[in-house]
């Protein structure tokens, strides 16, 4: 080799992945060497490594090294907050498999399932937690084959994702679930006093989603990323012209994350809790963890740029239900980074042990034991649905048949994406009719079932909404049902109504706007339809929130 070629080789910088592995191995080797010296297993050791007898008896547990974020720079979250945020890591077997692939330089697929937080609400400067995590992954273990699949969808719960799982890549290596906010909308009243509701439809849907994720062919790691809202967990008083205004303290326990965490613990999944990480920082109103100003309202008010900038550095939330880009979203990303880093460390330690057993020099990945079989459902007989068909967002238009007086149009046409534009099949006058053409045989997968579930997504609000008759017009059979888009709550939500329908390959559902109305007006809007086998066990209940612009209808 010539001198010039040798100089070029010596001048090459290692890849971030190789550098990360070398750092991890150096730390592990150093710890093993120090442990060997202190235990007496090694004789050629410097004097400073000798173990000294303890002079103070410690009543507390020994110090634990916090889970580092590999290649993460200085984290936003304090070290103790990162520790608290991993409320359960479990055995880490699946995270270690993810870490092994990253250390081997292989591409990975990461899938995010959740509501508007996962979708990116509050990440207004391009720093949503999904994007932050993705950039960290690609900079630490770069590979052109990495895939980030963001299935975040505002106004949905885990039950809908459990039924509409066909969009999740089967080769996913990590699936992140974000439902601690949206699933709370369908929790039963009085859960604070009556205890958990694991046998109810809301929790059954979440367990089915978790089971489907764990059963993917790629045997992915599944992590629960639990968001926490300070103001949403406070008491509220009604103020005329404003609505509910938060008052008093935030309640640590007024959240459903403990219920979801119980399900996650049953299935040995890592549970990453924003509440556990930052609650006391929020309580103290530390800089970056304040919650006394709504950034959303501040920006909309056209406040001076310097005032906006100061609050963007200080506040943790964008609004009551969403984190802010620079702080809240960054904290969520760091919790996930720390969990993945821990899996990489476990894989590195296993690789080191494998090398030691085989005389060193073998950089091949250590063989991992097979994963244990999936346990039976935690809720009795809550097996995942075996057949579903979903028609949401753009795909909803595919099942719209003939209509008169309805229009398929957006309610927020100024937004930049289809999801944010809130498309729906909408009518404003009585007598309007529309048909939906769905396969309630599920392509023959429904087997010998006498009926399947059809879940209709429709809009509800406290103003302007009308009633509609839902019926099976041809091919299939079901009971006629009257749906009311009006309610007294001052919120505009997407509701989900479930009816039993007989199987048929060409089922025609008909929707007719009625003259009777609770609001004095007749708007009725449908945004999707889901067909599932009866074991989906989805219950009626609001599935998220779409807020109207107060100045528009």
C-alpha positions as a Python dict, from the first residue, in 0.01 Angstrom:
ca = {
    (1, 'X'): (0, 0, 0),
    (2, 'X'): (134, 340, -94),
    (3, 'X'): (194, 615, 162),
    (4, 'X'): (-84, 832, 14),
    (5, 'X'): (-339, 550, 30),
    (6, 'X'): (-235, 465, 386),
    (7, 'X'): (-274, 830, 486),
    (8, 'X'): (-623, 840, 340),
    (9, 'X'): (-721, 529, 535),
    (10, 'X'): (-578, 667, 857),
    (11, 'X'): (-760, 994, 798),
    (12, 'X'): (-1102, 837, 766),
    (13, 'X'): (-1346, 913, 1043),
    (14, 'X'): (-1549, 623, 1182),
    (15, 'X'): (-1920, 618, 1112),
    (16, 'X'): (-2150, 733, 1396),
    (17, 'X'): (-2266, 373, 1442),
    (18, 'X'): (-1908, 244, 1474),
    (19, 'X'): (-1822, 530, 1706),
    (20, 'X'): (-2126, 461, 1925),
    (21, 'X'): (-2036, 92, 1948),
    (22, 'X'): (-1673, 170, 2032),
    (23, 'X'): (-1782, 402, 2314),
    (24, 'X'): (-2022, 143, 2455),
    (25, 'X'): (-1763, -135, 2432),
    (26, 'X'): (-1499, 86, 2594),
    (27, 'X'): (-1729, 161, 2885),
    (28, 'X'): (-1825, -204, 2924),
    (29, 'X'): (-1463, -324, 2899),
    (30, 'X'): (-1356, -65, 3156),
    (31, 'X'): (-1631, -164, 3395),
    (32, 'X'): (-1547, -534, 3353),
    (33, 'X'): (-1177, -465, 3410),
    (34, 'X'): (-1241, -255, 3720),
    (35, 'X'): (-1482, -516, 3854),
    (36, 'X'): (-1225, -790, 3799),
    (37, 'X'): (-957, -594, 3981),
    (38, 'X'): (-1180, -512, 4275),
    (39, 'X'): (-1303, -870, 4308),
    (40, 'X'): (-950, -1012, 4304),
    (41, 'X'): (-999, -1211, 3984),
    (42, 'X'): (-719, -1009, 3815),
    (43, 'X'): (-372, -959, 3961),
    (44, 'X'): (-210, -710, 3723),
    (45, 'X'): (-405, -407, 3843),
    (46, 'X'): (-299, -57, 3948),
    (47, 'X'): (-322, 22, 4318),
    (48, 'X'): (-601, 274, 4280),
    (49, 'X'): (-840, -3, 4172),
    (50, 'X'): (-823, -179, 4507),
    (51, 'X'): (-1159, -201, 4681),
    (52, 'X'): (-1173, 0, 5001),
    (53, 'X'): (-1390, -111, 5290),
    (54, 'X'): (-1703, 101, 5325),
    (55, 'X'): (-1691, 359, 5600),
    (56, 'X'): (-2060, 450, 5593),
    (57, 'X'): (-2352, 211, 5585),
    (58, 'X'): (-2601, 319, 5320),
    (59, 'X'): (-2967, 256, 5391),
    (60, 'X'): (-3073, 355, 5042),
    (61, 'X'): (-3023, 159, 4722),
    (62, 'X'): (-2685, 192, 4545),
    (63, 'X'): (-2644, 460, 4283),
    (64, 'X'): (-2762, 357, 3939),
    (65, 'X'): (-2612, 501, 3624),
    (66, 'X'): (-2891, 681, 3438),
    (67, 'X'): (-2984, 548, 3098),
    (68, 'X'): (-2776, 764, 2863),
    (69, 'X'): (-2888, 889, 2527),
    (70, 'X'): (-2622, 774, 2286),
    (71, 'X'): (-2508, 1062, 2066),
    (72, 'X'): (-2776, 1278, 2225),
    (73, 'X'): (-2570, 1575, 2336),
    (74, 'X'): (-2690, 1759, 2646),
    (75, 'X'): (-3047, 1647, 2711),
    (76, 'X'): (-3331, 1885, 2788),
    (77, 'X'): (-3460, 1658, 3065),
    (78, 'X'): (-3256, 1641, 3386),
    (79, 'X'): (-3093, 1305, 3458),
    (80, 'X'): (-3334, 1218, 3738),
    (81, 'X'): (-3631, 1304, 3514),
    (82, 'X'): (-3502, 1061, 3250),
    (83, 'X'): (-3475, 796, 3520),
    (84, 'X'): (-3826, 856, 3648),
    (85, 'X'): (-3968, 866, 3297),
    (86, 'X'): (-3885, 500, 3235),
    (87, 'X'): (-4154, 380, 3472),
    (88, 'X'): (-4111, 24, 3344),
    (89, 'X'): (-3853, -121, 3106),
    (90, 'X'): (-3939, -486, 3158),
    (91, 'X'): (-3704, -758, 3043),
    (92, 'X'): (-3599, -548, 2744),
    (93, 'X'): (-3575, -858, 2522),
    (94, 'X'): (-3734, -695, 2221),
    (95, 'X'): (-3547, -366, 2268),
    (96, 'X'): (-3224, -566, 2273),
    (97, 'X'): (-3316, -717, 1936),
    (98, 'X'): (-3369, -367, 1800),
    (99, 'X'): (-3032, -265, 1943),
    (100, 'X'): (-2864, -565, 1782),
    (101, 'X'): (-2989, -464, 1439),
    (102, 'X'): (-2868, -106, 1486),
    (103, 'X'): (-2522, -220, 1599),
    (104, 'X'): (-2502, -451, 1300),
    (105, 'X'): (-2565, -155, 1069),
    (106, 'X'): (-2898, -290, 949),
    (107, 'X'): (-3197, -71, 855),
    (108, 'X'): (-3493, -60, 1091),
    (109, 'X'): (-3858, 35, 1059),
    (110, 'X'): (-4015, 243, 1335),
    (111, 'X'): (-4393, 288, 1339),
    (112, 'X'): (-4577, 550, 1543),
    (113, 'X'): (-4946, 506, 1629),
    (114, 'X'): (-5134, 775, 1816),
    (115, 'X'): (-5345, 1086, 1801),
    (116, 'X'): (-5273, 1449, 1729),
    (117, 'X'): (-4955, 1455, 1941),
    (118, 'X'): (-4800, 1182, 1728),
    (119, 'X'): (-4937, 1356, 1419),
    (120, 'X'): (-4734, 1660, 1523),
    (121, 'X'): (-4969, 1908, 1693),
    (122, 'X'): (-4757, 2156, 1886),
    (123, 'X'): (-4442, 2079, 1686),
    (124, 'X'): (-4493, 2402, 1496),
    (125, 'X'): (-4124, 2465, 1435),
    (126, 'X'): (-4062, 2125, 1281),
    (127, 'X'): (-3949, 1964, 1605),
    (128, 'X'): (-4225, 1714, 1684),
    (129, 'X'): (-4111, 1419, 1892),
    (130, 'X'): (-4139, 1188, 1591),
    (131, 'X'): (-3913, 1410, 1383),
    (132, 'X'): (-3663, 1462, 1666),
    (133, 'X'): (-3640, 1088, 1726),
    (134, 'X'): (-3606, 1019, 1354),
    (135, 'X'): (-3321, 1268, 1314),
    (136, 'X'): (-3142, 1121, 1616),
    (137, 'X'): (-3180, 766, 1483),
    (138, 'X'): (-3045, 858, 1140),
    (139, 'X'): (-2754, 1059, 1276),
    (140, 'X'): (-2650, 793, 1527),
    (141, 'X'): (-2695, 482, 1312),
    (142, 'X'): (-2726, 621, 959),
    (143, 'X'): (-2872, 394, 692),
    (144, 'X'): (-3061, 489, 376),
    (145, 'X'): (-3301, 201, 442),
    (146, 'X'): (-3437, 329, 775),
    (147, 'X'): (-3814, 380, 758),
    (148, 'X'): (-4018, 606, 986),
    (149, 'X'): (-4392, 543, 951),
    (150, 'X'): (-4606, 803, 1127),
    (151, 'X'): (-4967, 688, 1149),
    (152, 'X'): (-5065, 962, 1392),
    (153, 'X'): (-5422, 1070, 1329),
    (154, 'X'): (-5602, 1342, 1524),
    (155, 'X'): (-5931, 1246, 1685),
    (156, 'X'): (-5884, 871, 1713),
    (157, 'X'): (-5840, 618, 1992),
    (158, 'X'): (-5660, 287, 2015),
    (159, 'X'): (-5983, 97, 1944),
    (160, 'X'): (-5996, 240, 1594),
    (161, 'X'): (-5631, 157, 1529),
    (162, 'X'): (-5694, -195, 1658),
    (163, 'X'): (-5959, -237, 1390),
    (164, 'X'): (-5763, -51, 1121),
    (165, 'X'): (-5426, -219, 1158),
    (166, 'X'): (-5362, -302, 794),
    (167, 'X'): (-5149, 10, 740),
    (168, 'X'): (-4886, -94, 994),
    (169, 'X'): (-4575, -240, 823),
    (170, 'X'): (-4533, -608, 904),
    (171, 'X'): (-4155, -565, 923),
    (172, 'X'): (-4174, -300, 1199),
    (173, 'X'): (-3885, -323, 1447),
    (174, 'X'): (-4031, -72, 1693),
    (175, 'X'): (-4394, 31, 1742),
    (176, 'X'): (-4464, 336, 1960),
    (177, 'X'): (-4815, 376, 2106),
    (178, 'X'): (-4940, 721, 2217),
    (179, 'X'): (-5292, 693, 2361),
    (180, 'X'): (-5279, 822, 2719),
    (181, 'X'): (-5478, 1132, 2615),
    (182, 'X'): (-5721, 1016, 2348),
    (183, 'X'): (-5822, 695, 2522),
    (184, 'X'): (-5909, 904, 2825),
    (185, 'X'): (-6199, 1054, 2629),
    (186, 'X'): (-6372, 716, 2631),
    (187, 'X'): (-6305, 619, 2993),
    (188, 'X'): (-6616, 551, 3202),
    (189, 'X'): (-6739, 821, 3434),
    (190, 'X'): (-6628, 785, 3794),
    (191, 'X'): (-6313, 589, 3718),
    (192, 'X'): (-6132, 785, 3990),
    (193, 'X'): (-6351, 617, 4253),
    (194, 'X'): (-6461, 297, 4089),
    (195, 'X'): (-6120, 173, 3986),
    (196, 'X'): (-5997, 37, 3659),
    (197, 'X'): (-6209, -61, 3363),
    (198, 'X'): (-6005, -327, 3189),
    (199, 'X'): (-6309, -521, 3076),
    (200, 'X'): (-6469, -217, 2909),
    (201, 'X'): (-6457, -148, 2538),
    (202, 'X'): (-6200, 131, 2568),
    (203, 'X'): (-5938, -88, 2735),
    (204, 'X'): (-6024, -391, 2526),
    (205, 'X'): (-5941, -193, 2214),
    (206, 'X'): (-5605, -90, 2357),
    (207, 'X'): (-5515, -446, 2453),
    (208, 'X'): (-5607, -570, 2107),
    (209, 'X'): (-5386, -303, 1951),
    (210, 'X'): (-5098, -404, 2176),
    (211, 'X'): (-5144, -772, 2094),
    (212, 'X'): (-5153, -704, 1720),
    (213, 'X'): (-4831, -505, 1746),
    (214, 'X'): (-4651, -776, 1941),
    (215, 'X'): (-4763, -1043, 1694),
    (216, 'X'): (-4619, -874, 1386),
    (217, 'X'): (-4384, -1103, 1191),
    (218, 'X'): (-4083, -887, 1276),
    (219, 'X'): (-4140, -938, 1652),
    (220, 'X'): (-4096, -566, 1717),
    (221, 'X'): (-4029, -388, 2041),
    (222, 'X'): (-4344, -206, 2151),
    (223, 'X'): (-4319, 102, 2373),
    (224, 'X'): (-4595, 296, 2545),
    (225, 'X'): (-4517, 668, 2527),
    (226, 'X'): (-4754, 831, 2777),
    (227, 'X'): (-4827, 1203, 2740),
    (228, 'X'): (-4948, 1407, 3039),
    (229, 'X'): (-5134, 1738, 3040),
    (230, 'X'): (-5109, 1958, 3349),
    (231, 'X'): (-5417, 2170, 3284),
    (232, 'X'): (-5633, 1881, 3162),
    (233, 'X'): (-5595, 1714, 3503),
    (234, 'X'): (-5715, 2016, 3701),
    (235, 'X'): (-6068, 2098, 3811),
    (236, 'X'): (-6260, 2337, 3586),
    (237, 'X'): (-6517, 2607, 3642),
    (238, 'X'): (-6757, 2730, 3377),
    (239, 'X'): (-6704, 3092, 3271),
    (240, 'X'): (-6967, 3249, 3049),
    (241, 'X'): (-6839, 3308, 2700),
    (242, 'X'): (-6523, 3106, 2763),
    (243, 'X'): (-6628, 2761, 2883),
    (244, 'X'): (-6431, 2546, 3124),
    (245, 'X'): (-6137, 2726, 3288),
    (246, 'X'): (-5879, 2517, 3481),
    (247, 'X'): (-5847, 2603, 3851),
    (248, 'X'): (-5658, 2464, 4147),
    (249, 'X'): (-5381, 2204, 4143),
    (250, 'X'): (-5314, 1932, 3891),
    (251, 'X'): (-5390, 1580, 4011),
    (252, 'X'): (-5112, 1329, 3953),
    (253, 'X'): (-5356, 1039, 3941),
    (254, 'X'): (-5619, 1195, 3716),
    (255, 'X'): (-5503, 1021, 3403),
    (256, 'X'): (-5559, 683, 3243),
    (257, 'X'): (-5191, 609, 3197),
    (258, 'X'): (-5187, 380, 3500),
    (259, 'X'): (-5455, 167, 3336),
    (260, 'X'): (-5265, 152, 3007),
    (261, 'X'): (-4942, 85, 3195),
    (262, 'X'): (-5100, -214, 3368),
    (263, 'X'): (-5182, -361, 3029),
    (264, 'X'): (-4830, -281, 2906),
    (265, 'X'): (-4669, -441, 3211),
    (266, 'X'): (-4872, -757, 3155),
    (267, 'X'): (-4713, -783, 2810),
    (268, 'X'): (-4361, -685, 2927),
    (269, 'X'): (-4340, -363, 2723),
    (270, 'X'): (-4136, -53, 2811),
    (271, 'X'): (-4353, 224, 2955),
    (272, 'X'): (-4228, 580, 2915),
    (273, 'X'): (-4417, 825, 3136),
    (274, 'X'): (-4396, 1198, 3077),
    (275, 'X'): (-4601, 1248, 3394),
    (276, 'X'): (-4347, 1065, 3610),
    (277, 'X'): (-4063, 1250, 3443),
    (278, 'X'): (-4181, 1611, 3469),
    (279, 'X'): (-4470, 1641, 3714),
    (280, 'X'): (-4266, 1805, 3990),
    (281, 'X'): (-4081, 2024, 3741),
    (282, 'X'): (-4420, 2146, 3620),
    (283, 'X'): (-4539, 2192, 3977),
    (284, 'X'): (-4237, 2414, 4048),
    (285, 'X'): (-4289, 2604, 3720),
    (286, 'X'): (-3924, 2575, 3629),
    (287, 'X'): (-3805, 2750, 3316),
    (288, 'X'): (-3897, 2531, 3021),
    (289, 'X'): (-4162, 2356, 3230),
    (290, 'X'): (-4407, 2640, 3280),
    (291, 'X'): (-4773, 2604, 3197),
    (292, 'X'): (-4922, 2943, 3279),
    (293, 'X'): (-4948, 3074, 2920),
    (294, 'X'): (-5118, 2912, 2622),
    (295, 'X'): (-4869, 2951, 2338),
    (296, 'X'): (-5144, 2878, 2090),
    (297, 'X'): (-5349, 3170, 2218),
    (298, 'X'): (-5041, 3392, 2246),
    (299, 'X'): (-4939, 3332, 1884),
    (300, 'X'): (-5296, 3383, 1761),
    (301, 'X'): (-5313, 3713, 1950),
    (302, 'X'): (-5022, 3849, 1741),
    (303, 'X'): (-4823, 3931, 2054),
    (304, 'X'): (-4487, 4107, 2000),
    (305, 'X'): (-4219, 3868, 1864),
    (306, 'X'): (-3993, 3918, 2166),
    (307, 'X'): (-4274, 3819, 2401),
    (308, 'X'): (-4354, 3513, 2193),
    (309, 'X'): (-3990, 3410, 2184),
    (310, 'X'): (-3950, 3439, 2561),
    (311, 'X'): (-4258, 3224, 2624),
    (312, 'X'): (-4151, 2967, 2363),
    (313, 'X'): (-3841, 2907, 2574),
    (314, 'X'): (-4033, 2894, 2903),
    (315, 'X'): (-4356, 2703, 2832),
    (316, 'X'): (-4391, 2325, 2817),
    (317, 'X'): (-4725, 2305, 2636),
    (318, 'X'): (-4862, 2445, 2310),
    (319, 'X'): (-5218, 2430, 2445),
    (320, 'X'): (-5406, 2228, 2705),
    (321, 'X'): (-5375, 1893, 2527),
    (322, 'X'): (-5053, 1921, 2325),
    (323, 'X'): (-4681, 1964, 2405),
    (324, 'X'): (-4472, 2251, 2272),
    (325, 'X'): (-4205, 2193, 2010),
    (326, 'X'): (-3889, 2301, 2196),
    (327, 'X'): (-3981, 2155, 2533),
    (328, 'X'): (-4267, 1905, 2558),
    (329, 'X'): (-4204, 1734, 2225),
    (330, 'X'): (-3832, 1728, 2297),
    (331, 'X'): (-3895, 1562, 2634),
    (332, 'X'): (-4105, 1290, 2471),
    (333, 'X'): (-3834, 1229, 2211),
    (334, 'X'): (-3566, 1199, 2480),
    (335, 'X'): (-3764, 941, 2676),
    (336, 'X'): (-3783, 729, 2362),
    (337, 'X'): (-3417, 789, 2274),
    (338, 'X'): (-3313, 672, 2623),
    (339, 'X'): (-3518, 353, 2591),
    (340, 'X'): (-3365, 267, 2253),
    (341, 'X'): (-3017, 352, 2382),
    (342, 'X'): (-3072, 112, 2669),
    (343, 'X'): (-3160, -162, 2420),
    (344, 'X'): (-2843, -87, 2223),
    (345, 'X'): (-2637, -106, 2542),
    (346, 'X'): (-2789, -442, 2629),
    (347, 'X'): (-2706, -569, 2278),
    (348, 'X'): (-2348, -440, 2311),
    (349, 'X'): (-2303, -612, 2646),
    (350, 'X'): (-2438, -938, 2502),
    (351, 'X'): (-2199, -904, 2209),
    (352, 'X'): (-1908, -843, 2445),
    (353, 'X'): (-1995, -1150, 2650),
    (354, 'X'): (-2024, -1353, 2331),
    (355, 'X'): (-1678, -1237, 2221),
    (356, 'X'): (-1533, -1326, 2560),
    (357, 'X'): (-1676, -1678, 2546),
    (358, 'X'): (-1532, -1731, 2200),
    (359, 'X'): (-1187, -1592, 2265),
    (360, 'X'): (-1251, -1241, 2133),
    (361, 'X'): (-1218, -1111, 1783),
    (362, 'X'): (-1559, -1236, 1670),
    (363, 'X'): (-1773, -928, 1605),
    (364, 'X'): (-2072, -1136, 1495),
    (365, 'X'): (-2396, -1061, 1677),
    (366, 'X'): (-2458, -1275, 1980),
    (367, 'X'): (-2740, -1523, 1927),
    (368, 'X'): (-3049, -1423, 2121),
    (369, 'X'): (-3285, -1670, 2287),
    (370, 'X'): (-3633, -1703, 2136),
    (371, 'X'): (-3901, -1474, 2269),
    (372, 'X'): (-4159, -1627, 2502),
    (373, 'X'): (-4502, -1692, 2353),
    (374, 'X'): (-4764, -1422, 2380),
    (375, 'X'): (-4976, -1477, 2693),
    (376, 'X'): (-5355, -1506, 2674),
    (377, 'X'): (-5548, -1177, 2684),
    (378, 'X'): (-5549, -996, 3016),
    (379, 'X'): (-5919, -918, 2972),
    (380, 'X'): (-6112, -1242, 2939),
    (381, 'X'): (-6133, -1368, 2578),
    (382, 'X'): (-6013, -1032, 2442),
    (383, 'X'): (-5842, -1178, 2139),
    (384, 'X'): (-5758, -941, 1859),
    (385, 'X'): (-6002, -903, 1572),
    (386, 'X'): (-5917, -1141, 1289),
    (387, 'X'): (-6080, -947, 1006),
    (388, 'X'): (-6131, -576, 950),
    (389, 'X'): (-6184, -333, 665),
    (390, 'X'): (-6120, 38, 715),
    (391, 'X'): (-6225, 329, 500),
    (392, 'X'): (-6088, 648, 653),
    (393, 'X'): (-5941, 973, 523),
    (394, 'X'): (-5873, 951, 146),
    (395, 'X'): (-6000, 593, 131),
    (396, 'X'): (-6342, 691, 262),
    (397, 'X'): (-6425, 838, -78),
    (398, 'X'): (-6388, 490, -231),
    (399, 'X'): (-6701, 362, -56),
    (400, 'X'): (-6924, 664, -120),
    (401, 'X'): (-7200, 569, -363),
    (402, 'X'): (-7469, 794, -505),
    (403, 'X'): (-7575, 1098, -305),
    (404, 'X'): (-7806, 1396, -329),
    (405, 'X'): (-7773, 1703, -108),
    (406, 'X'): (-7441, 1580, 36),
    (407, 'X'): (-7092, 1696, -63),
    (408, 'X'): (-6755, 1535, 3),
    (409, 'X'): (-6557, 1839, 113),
    (410, 'X'): (-6308, 1967, 374),
    (411, 'X'): (-6411, 2162, 682),
    (412, 'X'): (-6068, 2329, 705),
    (413, 'X'): (-5958, 2373, 342),
    (414, 'X'): (-5683, 2619, 438),
    (415, 'X'): (-5480, 2345, 609),
    (416, 'X'): (-5189, 2186, 424),
    (417, 'X'): (-5261, 1814, 467),
    (418, 'X'): (-5560, 1592, 400),
    (419, 'X'): (-5584, 1489, 765),
    (420, 'X'): (-5580, 1847, 892),
    (421, 'X'): (-5836, 1955, 632),
    (422, 'X'): (-6100, 1732, 801),
    (423, 'X'): (-6275, 1590, 498),
    (424, 'X'): (-6626, 1450, 529),
    (425, 'X'): (-6947, 1371, 344),
    (426, 'X'): (-7160, 1664, 460),
    (427, 'X'): (-7519, 1786, 416),
    (428, 'X'): (-7695, 2091, 559),
    (429, 'X'): (-8058, 2041, 458),
    (430, 'X'): (-8324, 1783, 548),
    (431, 'X'): (-8399, 1522, 287),
    (432, 'X'): (-8037, 1489, 175),
    (433, 'X'): (-7942, 1127, 105),
    (434, 'X'): (-7619, 932, 58),
    (435, 'X'): (-7525, 566, 28),
    (436, 'X'): (-7210, 385, 141),
    (437, 'X'): (-7107, 64, -37),
    (438, 'X'): (-6918, -173, 193),
    (439, 'X'): (-6822, -540, 193),
    (440, 'X'): (-6959, -678, 520),
    (441, 'X'): (-6833, -1025, 427),
    (442, 'X'): (-6481, -885, 470),
    (443, 'X'): (-6367, -1056, 152),
    (444, 'X'): (-6496, -1388, 283),
    (445, 'X'): (-6298, -1364, 605),
    (446, 'X'): (-6605, -1323, 824),
    (447, 'X'): (-6661, -1698, 803),
    (448, 'X'): (-6993, -1819, 937),
    (449, 'X'): (-7068, -1514, 1147),
    (450, 'X'): (-7431, -1409, 1160),
    (451, 'X'): (-7334, -1043, 1186),
    (452, 'X'): (-7035, -812, 1175),
    (453, 'X'): (-6982, -469, 1327),
    (454, 'X'): (-7004, -156, 1115),
    (455, 'X'): (-6861, 153, 1286),
    (456, 'X'): (-6975, 483, 1138),
    (457, 'X'): (-6773, 797, 1214),
    (458, 'X'): (-6984, 1113, 1226),
    (459, 'X'): (-6952, 1466, 1359),
    (460, 'X'): (-7115, 1592, 1680),
    (461, 'X'): (-7126, 1947, 1816),
    (462, 'X'): (-7326, 2178, 2040),
    (463, 'X'): (-7444, 2394, 1752),
    (464, 'X'): (-7566, 2362, 1395),
    (465, 'X'): (-7604, 1984, 1390),
    (466, 'X'): (-7899, 1778, 1272),
    (467, 'X'): (-8028, 1422, 1283),
    (468, 'X'): (-8003, 1141, 1028),
    (469, 'X'): (-8154, 799, 974),
    (470, 'X'): (-7905, 515, 918),
    (471, 'X'): (-8038, 198, 756),
    (472, 'X'): (-7941, -101, 543),
    (473, 'X'): (-8092, -29, 202),
    (474, 'X'): (-7987, -334, 1),
    (475, 'X'): (-7796, -659, 28),
    (476, 'X'): (-7745, -660, 404),
    (477, 'X'): (-7978, -635, 702),
    (478, 'X'): (-7965, -422, 1016),
    (479, 'X'): (-8192, -228, 1247),
    (480, 'X'): (-8275, 130, 1150),
    (481, 'X'): (-8098, 379, 1374),
    (482, 'X'): (-8145, 750, 1427),
    (483, 'X'): (-7823, 943, 1488),
    (484, 'X'): (-7818, 1287, 1648),
    (485, 'X'): (-7524, 1513, 1566),
    (486, 'X'): (-7622, 1757, 1843),
    (487, 'X'): (-7520, 1751, 2207),
    (488, 'X'): (-7491, 2011, 2482),
    (489, 'X'): (-7115, 1987, 2538),
    (490, 'X'): (-6927, 2283, 2390),
    (491, 'X'): (-6695, 2077, 2176),
    (492, 'X'): (-6695, 1942, 1823),
    (493, 'X'): (-6598, 1575, 1818),
    (494, 'X'): (-6592, 1280, 1586),
    (495, 'X'): (-6820, 1017, 1733),
    (496, 'X'): (-6835, 650, 1646),
    (497, 'X'): (-7159, 455, 1625),
    (498, 'X'): (-7157, 76, 1601),
    (499, 'X'): (-7434, -137, 1454),
    (500, 'X'): (-7469, -508, 1380),
    (501, 'X'): (-7498, -584, 1008),
    (502, 'X'): (-7543, -915, 828),
    (503, 'X'): (-7255, -1022, 599),
    (504, 'X'): (-7290, -936, 230),
    (505, 'X'): (-7029, -852, -36),
    (506, 'X'): (-7224, -545, -152),
    (507, 'X'): (-7395, -394, 150),
    (508, 'X'): (-7561, -58, 83),
    (509, 'X'): (-7594, 167, 387),
    (510, 'X'): (-7821, 469, 343),
    (511, 'X'): (-7804, 795, 539),
    (512, 'X'): (-8098, 1038, 525),
    (513, 'X'): (-8100, 1378, 698),
    (514, 'X'): (-8424, 1419, 896),
    (515, 'X'): (-8647, 1722, 943),
    (516, 'X'): (-8644, 1681, 1319),
    (517, 'X'): (-8354, 1862, 1483),
    (518, 'X'): (-8236, 1937, 1835),
    (519, 'X'): (-8040, 2247, 1736),
    (520, 'X'): (-8271, 2414, 1487),
    (521, 'X'): (-8025, 2335, 1206),
    (522, 'X'): (-7952, 2026, 999),
    (523, 'X'): (-7580, 1980, 933),
    (524, 'X'): (-7474, 1614, 930),
    (525, 'X'): (-7125, 1496, 839),
    (526, 'X'): (-6979, 1144, 802),
    (527, 'X'): (-6601, 1093, 782),
    (528, 'X'): (-6541, 719, 771),
    (529, 'X'): (-6669, 364, 806),
    (530, 'X'): (-6500, 57, 954),
    (531, 'X'): (-6616, -303, 919),
    (532, 'X'): (-6487, -559, 1166),
    (533, 'X'): (-6563, -907, 1288),
    (534, 'X'): (-6769, -908, 1606),
    (535, 'X'): (-6471, -984, 1830),
    (536, 'X'): (-6338, -629, 1774),
    (537, 'X'): (-6549, -522, 2076),
    (538, 'X'): (-6539, -152, 1997),
    (539, 'X'): (-6794, 49, 2192),
    (540, 'X'): (-6976, 365, 2104),
    (541, 'X'): (-6804, 672, 2235),
    (542, 'X'): (-6632, 982, 2110),
    (543, 'X'): (-6303, 893, 1946),
    (544, 'X'): (-6123, 1223, 1967),
    (545, 'X'): (-6171, 1590, 1919),
    (546, 'X'): (-6198, 1826, 1625),
    (547, 'X'): (-6236, 2187, 1732),
    (548, 'X'): (-6424, 2426, 1507),
    (549, 'X'): (-6275, 2765, 1438),
    (550, 'X'): (-6502, 2973, 1663),
    (551, 'X'): (-6543, 3233, 1389),
    (552, 'X'): (-6662, 2984, 1131),
    (553, 'X'): (-6927, 2718, 1100),
}
